[in-house]
Coordinates of C-alpha atoms and ligand atoms in Angstrom, one line a residue:
X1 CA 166.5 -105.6 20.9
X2 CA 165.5 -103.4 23.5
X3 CA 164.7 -99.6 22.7
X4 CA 167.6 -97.2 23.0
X5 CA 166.2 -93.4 23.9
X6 CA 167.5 -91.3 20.8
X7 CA 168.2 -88.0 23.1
X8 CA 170.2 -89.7 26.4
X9 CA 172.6 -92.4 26.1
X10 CA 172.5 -95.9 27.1
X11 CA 169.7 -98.4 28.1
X12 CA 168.6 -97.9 31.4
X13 CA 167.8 -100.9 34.3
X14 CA 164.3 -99.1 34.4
X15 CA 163.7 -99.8 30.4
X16 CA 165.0 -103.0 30.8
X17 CA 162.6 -104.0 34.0
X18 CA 159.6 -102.1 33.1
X19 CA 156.9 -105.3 32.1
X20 CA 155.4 -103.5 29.1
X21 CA 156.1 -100.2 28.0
X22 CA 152.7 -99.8 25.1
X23 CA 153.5 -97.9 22.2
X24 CA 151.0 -94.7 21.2
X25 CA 150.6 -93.6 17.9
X26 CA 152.1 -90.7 15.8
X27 CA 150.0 -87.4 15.0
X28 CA 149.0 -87.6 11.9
X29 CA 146.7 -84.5 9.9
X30 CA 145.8 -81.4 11.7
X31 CA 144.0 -81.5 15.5
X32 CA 141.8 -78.7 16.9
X33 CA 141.9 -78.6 20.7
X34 CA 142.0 -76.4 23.6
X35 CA 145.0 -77.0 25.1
X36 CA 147.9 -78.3 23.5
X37 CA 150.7 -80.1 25.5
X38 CA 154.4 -80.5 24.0
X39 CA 156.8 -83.1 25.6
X40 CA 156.0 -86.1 27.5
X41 CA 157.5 -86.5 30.5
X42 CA 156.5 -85.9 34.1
X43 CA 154.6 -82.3 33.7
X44 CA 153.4 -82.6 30.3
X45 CA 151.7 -85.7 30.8
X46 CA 150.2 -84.6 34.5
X47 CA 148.9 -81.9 32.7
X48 CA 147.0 -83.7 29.9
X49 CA 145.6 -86.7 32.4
X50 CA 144.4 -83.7 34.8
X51 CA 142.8 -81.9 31.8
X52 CA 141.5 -84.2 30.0
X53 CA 140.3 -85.2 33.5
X54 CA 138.6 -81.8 34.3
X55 CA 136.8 -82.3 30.8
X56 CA 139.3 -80.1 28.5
X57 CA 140.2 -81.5 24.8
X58 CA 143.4 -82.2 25.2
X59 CA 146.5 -82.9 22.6
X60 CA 149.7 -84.2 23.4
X61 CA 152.7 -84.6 21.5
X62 CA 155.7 -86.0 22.4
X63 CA 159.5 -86.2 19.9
X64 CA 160.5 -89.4 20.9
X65 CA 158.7 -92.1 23.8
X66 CA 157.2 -90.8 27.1
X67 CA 159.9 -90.4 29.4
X68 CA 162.6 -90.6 27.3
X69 CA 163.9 -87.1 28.9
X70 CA 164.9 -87.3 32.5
X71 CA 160.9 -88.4 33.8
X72 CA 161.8 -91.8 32.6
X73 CA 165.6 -92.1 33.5
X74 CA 166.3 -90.3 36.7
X75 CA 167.1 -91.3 40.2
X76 CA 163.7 -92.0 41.8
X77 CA 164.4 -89.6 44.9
X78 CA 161.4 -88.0 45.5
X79 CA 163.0 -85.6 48.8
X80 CA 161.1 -83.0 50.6
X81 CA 160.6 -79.6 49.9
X82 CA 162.7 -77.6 47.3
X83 CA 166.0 -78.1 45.8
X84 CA 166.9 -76.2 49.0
X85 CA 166.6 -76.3 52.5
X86 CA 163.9 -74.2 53.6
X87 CA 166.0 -71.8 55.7
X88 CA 167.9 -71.7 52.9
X89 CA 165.5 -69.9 50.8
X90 CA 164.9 -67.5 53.9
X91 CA 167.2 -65.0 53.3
X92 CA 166.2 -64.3 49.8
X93 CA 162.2 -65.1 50.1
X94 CA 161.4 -64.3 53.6
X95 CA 159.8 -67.2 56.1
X96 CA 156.5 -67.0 54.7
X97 CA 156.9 -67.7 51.4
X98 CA 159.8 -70.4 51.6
X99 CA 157.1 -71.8 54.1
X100 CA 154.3 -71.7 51.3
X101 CA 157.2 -73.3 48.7
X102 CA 157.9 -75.9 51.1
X103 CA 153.8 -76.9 51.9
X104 CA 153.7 -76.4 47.6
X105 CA 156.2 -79.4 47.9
X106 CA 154.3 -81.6 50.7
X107 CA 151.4 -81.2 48.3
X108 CA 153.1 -82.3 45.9
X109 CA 154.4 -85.3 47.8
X110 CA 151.0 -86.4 48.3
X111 CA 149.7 -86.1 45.3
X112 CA 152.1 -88.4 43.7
X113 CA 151.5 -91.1 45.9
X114 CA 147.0 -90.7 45.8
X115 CA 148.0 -90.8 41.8
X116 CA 149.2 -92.9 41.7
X117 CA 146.9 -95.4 44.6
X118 CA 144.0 -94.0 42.8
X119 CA 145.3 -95.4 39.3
X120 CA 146.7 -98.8 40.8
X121 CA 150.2 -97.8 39.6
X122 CA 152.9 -100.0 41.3
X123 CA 155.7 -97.4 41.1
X124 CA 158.5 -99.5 43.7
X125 CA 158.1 -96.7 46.5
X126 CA 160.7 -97.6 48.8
X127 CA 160.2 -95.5 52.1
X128 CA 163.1 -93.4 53.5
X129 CA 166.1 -90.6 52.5
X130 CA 169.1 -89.4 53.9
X131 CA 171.1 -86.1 53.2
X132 CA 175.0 -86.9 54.7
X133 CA 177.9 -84.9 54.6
X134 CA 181.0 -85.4 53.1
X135 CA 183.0 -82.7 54.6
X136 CA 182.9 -81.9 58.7
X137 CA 182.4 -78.2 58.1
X138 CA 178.3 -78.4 57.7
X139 CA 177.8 -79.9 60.6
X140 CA 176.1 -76.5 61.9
X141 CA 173.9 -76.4 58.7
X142 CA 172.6 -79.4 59.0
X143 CA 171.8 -79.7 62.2
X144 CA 170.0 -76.1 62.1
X145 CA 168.4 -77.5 59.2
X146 CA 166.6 -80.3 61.4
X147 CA 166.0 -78.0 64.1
X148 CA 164.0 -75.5 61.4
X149 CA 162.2 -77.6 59.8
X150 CA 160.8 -78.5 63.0
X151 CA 160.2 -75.6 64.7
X152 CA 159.3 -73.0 61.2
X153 CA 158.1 -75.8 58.9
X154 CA 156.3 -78.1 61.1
X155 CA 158.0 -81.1 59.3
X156 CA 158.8 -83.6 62.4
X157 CA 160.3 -86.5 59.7
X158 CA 163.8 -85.1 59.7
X159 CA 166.4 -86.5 62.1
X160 CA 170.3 -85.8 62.3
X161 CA 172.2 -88.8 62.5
X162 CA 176.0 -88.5 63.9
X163 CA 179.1 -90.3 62.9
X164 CA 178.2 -93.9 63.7
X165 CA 174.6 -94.0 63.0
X166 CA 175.2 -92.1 59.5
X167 CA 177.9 -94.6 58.7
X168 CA 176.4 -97.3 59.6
X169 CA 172.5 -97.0 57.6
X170 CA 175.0 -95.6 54.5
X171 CA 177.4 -98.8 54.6
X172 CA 180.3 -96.3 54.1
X173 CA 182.9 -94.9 56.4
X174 CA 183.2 -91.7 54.4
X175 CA 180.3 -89.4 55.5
X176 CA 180.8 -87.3 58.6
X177 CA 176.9 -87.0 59.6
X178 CA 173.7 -86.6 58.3
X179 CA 170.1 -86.0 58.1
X180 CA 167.6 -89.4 58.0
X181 CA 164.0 -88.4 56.6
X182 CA 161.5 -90.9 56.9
X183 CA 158.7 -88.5 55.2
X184 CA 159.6 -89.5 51.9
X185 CA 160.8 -91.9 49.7
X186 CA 162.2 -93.2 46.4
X187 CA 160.6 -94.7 43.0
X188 CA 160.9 -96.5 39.5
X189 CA 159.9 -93.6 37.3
X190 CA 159.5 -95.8 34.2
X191 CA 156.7 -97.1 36.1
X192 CA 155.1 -94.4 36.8
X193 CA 156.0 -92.6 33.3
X194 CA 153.9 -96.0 31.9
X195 CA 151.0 -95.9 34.4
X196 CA 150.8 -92.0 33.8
X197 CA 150.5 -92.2 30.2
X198 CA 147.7 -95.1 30.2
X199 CA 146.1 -93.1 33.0
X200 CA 146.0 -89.6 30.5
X201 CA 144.9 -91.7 27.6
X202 CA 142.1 -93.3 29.8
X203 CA 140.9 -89.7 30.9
X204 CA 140.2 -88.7 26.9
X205 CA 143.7 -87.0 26.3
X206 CA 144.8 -87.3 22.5
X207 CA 148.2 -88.0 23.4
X208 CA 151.5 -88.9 20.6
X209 CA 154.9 -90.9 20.7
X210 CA 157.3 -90.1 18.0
X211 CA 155.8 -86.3 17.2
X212 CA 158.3 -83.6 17.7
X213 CA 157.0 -80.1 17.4
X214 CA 158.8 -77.8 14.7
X215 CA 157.3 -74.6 15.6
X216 CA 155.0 -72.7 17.2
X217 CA 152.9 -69.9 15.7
X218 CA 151.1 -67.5 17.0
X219 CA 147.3 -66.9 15.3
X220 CA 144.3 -64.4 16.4
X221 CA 142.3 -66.8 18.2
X222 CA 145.6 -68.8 19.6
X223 CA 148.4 -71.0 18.4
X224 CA 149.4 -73.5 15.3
X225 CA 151.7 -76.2 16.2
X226 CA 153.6 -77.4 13.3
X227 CA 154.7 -81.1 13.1
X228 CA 156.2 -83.3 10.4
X229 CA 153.4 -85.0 9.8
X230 CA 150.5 -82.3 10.6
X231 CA 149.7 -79.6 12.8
X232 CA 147.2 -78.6 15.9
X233 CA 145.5 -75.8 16.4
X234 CA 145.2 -74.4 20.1
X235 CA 143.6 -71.9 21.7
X236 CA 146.4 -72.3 24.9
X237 CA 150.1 -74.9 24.8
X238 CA 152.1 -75.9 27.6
X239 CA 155.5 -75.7 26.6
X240 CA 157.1 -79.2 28.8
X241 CA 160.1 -79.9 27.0
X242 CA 162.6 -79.0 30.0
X243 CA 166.3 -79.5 29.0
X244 CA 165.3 -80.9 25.9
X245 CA 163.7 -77.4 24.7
X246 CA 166.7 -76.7 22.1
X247 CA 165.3 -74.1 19.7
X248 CA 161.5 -74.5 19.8
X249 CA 161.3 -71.7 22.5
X250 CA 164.0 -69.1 23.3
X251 CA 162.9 -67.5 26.7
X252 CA 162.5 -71.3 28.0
X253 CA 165.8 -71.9 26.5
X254 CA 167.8 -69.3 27.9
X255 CA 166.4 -69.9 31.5
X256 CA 166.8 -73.6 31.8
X257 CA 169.7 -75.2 31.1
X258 CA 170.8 -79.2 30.1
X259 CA 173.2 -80.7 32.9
X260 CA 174.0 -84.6 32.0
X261 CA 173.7 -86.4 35.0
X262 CA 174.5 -90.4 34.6
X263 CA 173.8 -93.4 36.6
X264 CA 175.2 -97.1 36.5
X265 CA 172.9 -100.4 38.1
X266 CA 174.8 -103.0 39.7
X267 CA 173.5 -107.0 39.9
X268 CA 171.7 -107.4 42.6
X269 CA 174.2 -106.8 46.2
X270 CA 173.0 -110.2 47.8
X271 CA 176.6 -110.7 49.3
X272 CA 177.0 -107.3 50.7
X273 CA 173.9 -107.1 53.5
X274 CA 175.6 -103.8 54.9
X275 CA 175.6 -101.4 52.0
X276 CA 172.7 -99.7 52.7
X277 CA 170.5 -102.0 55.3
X278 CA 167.3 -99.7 55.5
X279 CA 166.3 -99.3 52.2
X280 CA 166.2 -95.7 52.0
X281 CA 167.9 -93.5 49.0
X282 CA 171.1 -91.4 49.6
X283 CA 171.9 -87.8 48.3
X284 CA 175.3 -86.7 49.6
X285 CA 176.5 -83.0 50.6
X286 CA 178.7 -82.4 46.9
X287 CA 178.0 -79.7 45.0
X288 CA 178.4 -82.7 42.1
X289 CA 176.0 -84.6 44.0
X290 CA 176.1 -88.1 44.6
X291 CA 172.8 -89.9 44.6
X292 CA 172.0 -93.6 45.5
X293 CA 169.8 -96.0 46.1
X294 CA 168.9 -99.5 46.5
X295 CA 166.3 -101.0 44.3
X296 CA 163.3 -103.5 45.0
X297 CA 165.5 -106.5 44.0
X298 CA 168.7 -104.7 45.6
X299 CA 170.9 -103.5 43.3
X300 CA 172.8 -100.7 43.7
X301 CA 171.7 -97.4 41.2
X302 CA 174.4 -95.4 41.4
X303 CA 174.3 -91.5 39.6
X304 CA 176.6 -88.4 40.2
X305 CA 177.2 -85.7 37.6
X306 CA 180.2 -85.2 35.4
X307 CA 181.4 -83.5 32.6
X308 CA 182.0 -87.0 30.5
X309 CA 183.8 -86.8 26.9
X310 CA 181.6 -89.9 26.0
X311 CA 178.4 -91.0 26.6
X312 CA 179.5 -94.4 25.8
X313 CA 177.8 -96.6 28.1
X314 CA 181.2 -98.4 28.8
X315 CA 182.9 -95.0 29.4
X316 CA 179.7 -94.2 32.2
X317 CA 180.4 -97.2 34.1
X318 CA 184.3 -96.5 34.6
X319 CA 183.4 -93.0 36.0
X320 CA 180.5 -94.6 37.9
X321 CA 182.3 -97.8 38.8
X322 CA 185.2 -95.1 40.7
X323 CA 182.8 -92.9 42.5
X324 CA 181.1 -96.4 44.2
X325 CA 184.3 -98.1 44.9
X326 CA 185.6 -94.5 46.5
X327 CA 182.3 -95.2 49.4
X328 CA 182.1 -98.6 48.7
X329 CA 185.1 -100.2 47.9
X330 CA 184.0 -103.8 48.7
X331 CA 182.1 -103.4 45.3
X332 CA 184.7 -102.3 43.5
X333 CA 184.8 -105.3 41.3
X334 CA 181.0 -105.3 41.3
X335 CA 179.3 -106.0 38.1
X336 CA 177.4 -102.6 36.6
X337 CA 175.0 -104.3 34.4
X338 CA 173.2 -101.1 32.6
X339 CA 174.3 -97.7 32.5
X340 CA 172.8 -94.3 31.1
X341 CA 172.1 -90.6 31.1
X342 CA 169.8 -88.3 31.0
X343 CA 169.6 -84.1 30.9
X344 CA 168.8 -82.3 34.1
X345 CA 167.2 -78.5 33.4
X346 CA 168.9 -76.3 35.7
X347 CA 168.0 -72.8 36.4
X348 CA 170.6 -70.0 37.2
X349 CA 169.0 -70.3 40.9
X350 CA 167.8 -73.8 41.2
X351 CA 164.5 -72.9 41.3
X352 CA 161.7 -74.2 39.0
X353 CA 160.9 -72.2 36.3
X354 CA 157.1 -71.2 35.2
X355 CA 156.1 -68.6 32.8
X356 CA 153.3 -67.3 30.6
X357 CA 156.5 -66.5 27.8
X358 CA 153.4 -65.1 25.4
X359 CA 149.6 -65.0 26.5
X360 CA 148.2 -68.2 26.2
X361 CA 151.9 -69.7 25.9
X362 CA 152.8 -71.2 29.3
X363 CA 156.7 -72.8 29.8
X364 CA 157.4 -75.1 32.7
X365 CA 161.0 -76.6 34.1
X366 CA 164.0 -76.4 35.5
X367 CA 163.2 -78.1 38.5
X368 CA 167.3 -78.7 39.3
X369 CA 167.1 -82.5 39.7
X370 CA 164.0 -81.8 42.3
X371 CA 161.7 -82.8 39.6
X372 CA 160.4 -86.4 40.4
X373 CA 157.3 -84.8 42.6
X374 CA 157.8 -81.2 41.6
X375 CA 157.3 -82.1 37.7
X376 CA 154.4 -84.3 38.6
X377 CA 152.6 -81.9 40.5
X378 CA 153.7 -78.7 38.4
X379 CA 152.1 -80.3 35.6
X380 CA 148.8 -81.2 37.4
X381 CA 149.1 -77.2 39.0
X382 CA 149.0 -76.1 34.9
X383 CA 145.8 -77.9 34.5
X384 CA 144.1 -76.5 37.4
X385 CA 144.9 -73.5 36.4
X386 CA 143.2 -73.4 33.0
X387 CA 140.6 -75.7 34.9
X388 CA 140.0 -72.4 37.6
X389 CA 140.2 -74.5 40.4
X390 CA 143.7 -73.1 41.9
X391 CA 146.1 -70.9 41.6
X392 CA 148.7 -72.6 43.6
X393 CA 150.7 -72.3 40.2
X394 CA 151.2 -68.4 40.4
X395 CA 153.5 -69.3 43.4
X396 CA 156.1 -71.1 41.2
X397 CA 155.4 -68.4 38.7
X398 CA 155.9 -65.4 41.2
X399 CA 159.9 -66.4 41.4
X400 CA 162.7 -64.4 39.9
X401 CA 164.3 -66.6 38.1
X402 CA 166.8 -64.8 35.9
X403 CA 168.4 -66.1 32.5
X404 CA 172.1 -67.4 31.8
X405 CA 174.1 -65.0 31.0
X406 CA 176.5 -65.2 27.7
X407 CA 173.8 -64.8 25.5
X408 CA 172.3 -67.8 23.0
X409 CA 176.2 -68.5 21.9
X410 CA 178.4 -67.9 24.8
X411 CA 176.0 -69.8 27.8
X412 CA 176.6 -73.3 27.2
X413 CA 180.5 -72.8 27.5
X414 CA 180.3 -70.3 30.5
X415 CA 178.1 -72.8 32.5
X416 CA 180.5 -75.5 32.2
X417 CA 183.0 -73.8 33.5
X418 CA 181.2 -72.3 36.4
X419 CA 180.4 -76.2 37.3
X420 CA 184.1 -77.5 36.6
X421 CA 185.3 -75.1 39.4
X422 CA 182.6 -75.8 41.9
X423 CA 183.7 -79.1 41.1
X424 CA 187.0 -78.6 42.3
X425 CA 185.3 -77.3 45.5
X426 CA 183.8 -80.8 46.0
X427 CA 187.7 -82.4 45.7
X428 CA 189.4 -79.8 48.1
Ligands
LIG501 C1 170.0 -88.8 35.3 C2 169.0 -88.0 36.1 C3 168.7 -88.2 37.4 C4 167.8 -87.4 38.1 N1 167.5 -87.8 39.4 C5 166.5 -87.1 40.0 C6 166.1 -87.5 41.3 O1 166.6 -88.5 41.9 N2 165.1 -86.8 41.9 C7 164.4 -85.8 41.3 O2 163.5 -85.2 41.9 N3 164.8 -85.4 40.1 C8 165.7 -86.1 39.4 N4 166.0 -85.7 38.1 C9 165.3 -84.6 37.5 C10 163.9 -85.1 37.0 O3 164.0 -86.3 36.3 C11 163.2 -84.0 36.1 O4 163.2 -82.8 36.9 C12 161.8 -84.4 35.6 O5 161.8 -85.6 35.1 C13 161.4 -83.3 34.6 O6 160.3 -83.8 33.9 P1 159.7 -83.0 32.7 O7 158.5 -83.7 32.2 O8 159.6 -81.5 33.0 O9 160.9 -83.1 31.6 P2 161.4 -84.4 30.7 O10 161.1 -85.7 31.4 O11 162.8 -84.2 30.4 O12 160.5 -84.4 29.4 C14 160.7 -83.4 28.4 C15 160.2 -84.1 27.2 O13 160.0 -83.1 26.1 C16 160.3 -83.8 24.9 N5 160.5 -82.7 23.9 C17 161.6 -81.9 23.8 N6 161.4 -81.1 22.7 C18 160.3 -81.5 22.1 C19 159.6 -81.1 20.9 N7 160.1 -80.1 20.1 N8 158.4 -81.7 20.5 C20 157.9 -82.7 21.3 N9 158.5 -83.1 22.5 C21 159.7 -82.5 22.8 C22 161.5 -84.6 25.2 O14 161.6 -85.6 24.2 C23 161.2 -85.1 26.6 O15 160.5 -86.4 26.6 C24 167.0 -86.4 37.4 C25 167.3 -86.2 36.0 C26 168.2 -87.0 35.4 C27 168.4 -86.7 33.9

């Protein structure tokens, strides 16, 4: 029977097309290290290949399988730059350092793909994005957006695409314009999640399946980690849990925030040669975003963000089935064959979160569903850090990011019904 993630819902199309998905063992006893890593998704297990890598005893630990968070079960949009436009980020950052946030993210773009050259890991990368629009009134946005990244970010892969051209490369007559960027690209993060974690085993990281951290402890000469079946002893810990964090950590908790996000795969779209011709993903203007994509053996992956009473997977595909028949309703009898969710860490500002919470006690997340480079690098930028060999970190860790309010009780319930009204924005 094929595994089922015990923290997100449904069996995904990447579990069920990854070739081999090697188990690692559970931490048993107690582990001296340096540096120990909890969570293993996307940033955690960056940070142990790069410091184990750079020569560092490392120990990992993760509650359930690698990347059975969002790193394994997302939607394999890499984008450019933040969750943001650039000139978005002006206003509150000035030009320089939403121009340093935006080179952070090219780095990050091209680290992903010489890790994952250098470690032979296939990972699907399909070439090409495209931000459209759903309602007439950004026209002005987007087209400054081109324009800026341009002239101010020296990024010459953006291109606005009007009426016809959008409609035609998105298959759909229901996007008014948008922006094509050929700079970047999509993935199957499965594949990459399995590559990662053979790579960070191969570099000399200890690192866990099925080890969920209980508590952390502070000691004089650095931190106990207690686990069911042992504990580690670290001098530093990279907190990497995300939206998973719960109550291990209450400052990480109270800045990042679970969103359920869900996506439905289709068979593969053989008979329908115009949805999507190019290949490239699609992200569309909602504040509920849309996000699509076709995959190597073209099917349709499908994922938009709702407020779901169940996470049945029969109850996903009805909501996902009506959002692809509303821009594509040739497929509205389409077959989904797999769908699932996964938790997205939000911050209040959708930007990504990085702080020292204690000395020696580093917390990174909340990317805002920008997390399929940002993670990978972020995690890599943690181990360089302890390494000495950059500080590019301190950059991510110089922004303001501010807590939820309500408090532990009341921010769960008020977030939810800040995103039910902007919601309603999308419908009006
Ligand atoms: C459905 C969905 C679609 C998305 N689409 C995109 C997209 O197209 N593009 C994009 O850029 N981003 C996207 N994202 C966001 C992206 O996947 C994340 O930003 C990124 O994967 C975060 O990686 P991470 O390693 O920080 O967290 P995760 O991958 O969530 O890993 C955290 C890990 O910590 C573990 N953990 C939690 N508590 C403990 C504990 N106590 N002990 C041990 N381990 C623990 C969890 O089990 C989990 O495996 C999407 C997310 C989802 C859910």
């Amino acid at each position: 029977m094929t595994y089922q993630s015990p923290i997100s819902p449904g069996i995904s199309w990447y579990e069920a097309s990854v070739a081999e998905r090697p188990e690692y063992p559970t931490m048993d006893g107690a582990r001296q290290c340096d540096v120990a890593v909890i969570g293993g998704g996307f940033t955690g297990l960056q940070a142990a290949y790069n410091l184990a890598k750079g020569g560092v005893d490392v120990t990992l630990i993760e509650a359930h399988r690698f990347g059975d968070g969002a790193s394994g079960r997302n939607g394999g949009q890499l984008g450019t730059g933040q969750r943001w436009f650039p000139e978005e980020m002006e206003g509150t950052l000035g030009v320089a350092r939403s121009r340093a946030l935006f080179d952070l993210a090219e780095n990050a773009k091209n680290y992903l793909m010489e890790f994952a050259t250098t470690n032979g890991i296939d990972m699907d990368y399909m070439p090409g994005q495209m931000n459209v629009s759903h309602k007439k009134a950004y026209e002005a946005e987007y087209r400054e957006s081109v324009e800026a990244s341009a002239s101010r970010y020296d990024y010459h892969h953006f291109a606005f695409m009007e009426r016809e051209e959008t409609q035609e490369r998105v298959g759909s007559t229901l996007y008014h314009f948008g922006i094509r960027d050929t700079g970047t690209g999509h993935i199957h993060p499965m594949k990459l999640i399995v590559g990662l974690a053979k790579a960070a085993a191969e570099a000399g990281a200890h690192i866990c399946e099925n080890t969920p951290a209980r508590k952390i402890e502070r000691k004089a000469d650095g931190f106990v980690i207690g686990t069911a079946t042992g504990e580690i002893s670290a001098k530093r810990v990279l907190i990497a849990c995300n939206a998973y964090i719960e109550g291990l950590e209450p400052v990480t908790a109270a800045h990042v925030m679970p969103i359920r996000s869900f996506i439905g795969a289709t068979e593969p779209l053989d008979n329908f040669p115009a949805v999507i011709p190019g290949g490239e993903a699609v992200a569309d203007s909602r504040f509920v975003v849309r996000y699509f994509r076709k995959t190597r053996d073209n099917r349709l992956l499908f994922g938009g963000r709702e407020a779901y009473t169940a996470d049945h997977p029969s109850d996903m595909s009805v909501h996902i089935r009506r959002q692809i028949t509303e821009i594509y309703p040739q497929l509205s009898k389409i077959n989904i064959t797999h769908a699932w969710g996964g938790s997205v860490g939000i911050t209040l500002n959708r930007q990504p979160f990085a702080r020292e919470v204690q000395p020696g006690l580093t917390s990174i997340g909340g990317y805002s569903g920008h997390g399929v480079m940002l993670a990978n690098y972020c995690g890599k930028l943690y181990a360089d850090a302890v390494l000495g060999t950059s500080s590019e970190l301190d950059l991510i860790k110089s922004l303001k990011i501010k807590s939820f309010p309500g408090g532990a009780r009341f921010r769960k319930p008020l977030l939810l019904l800040a995103l039910s009204w902007y919601a309603l924005l999308d419908k009006l």
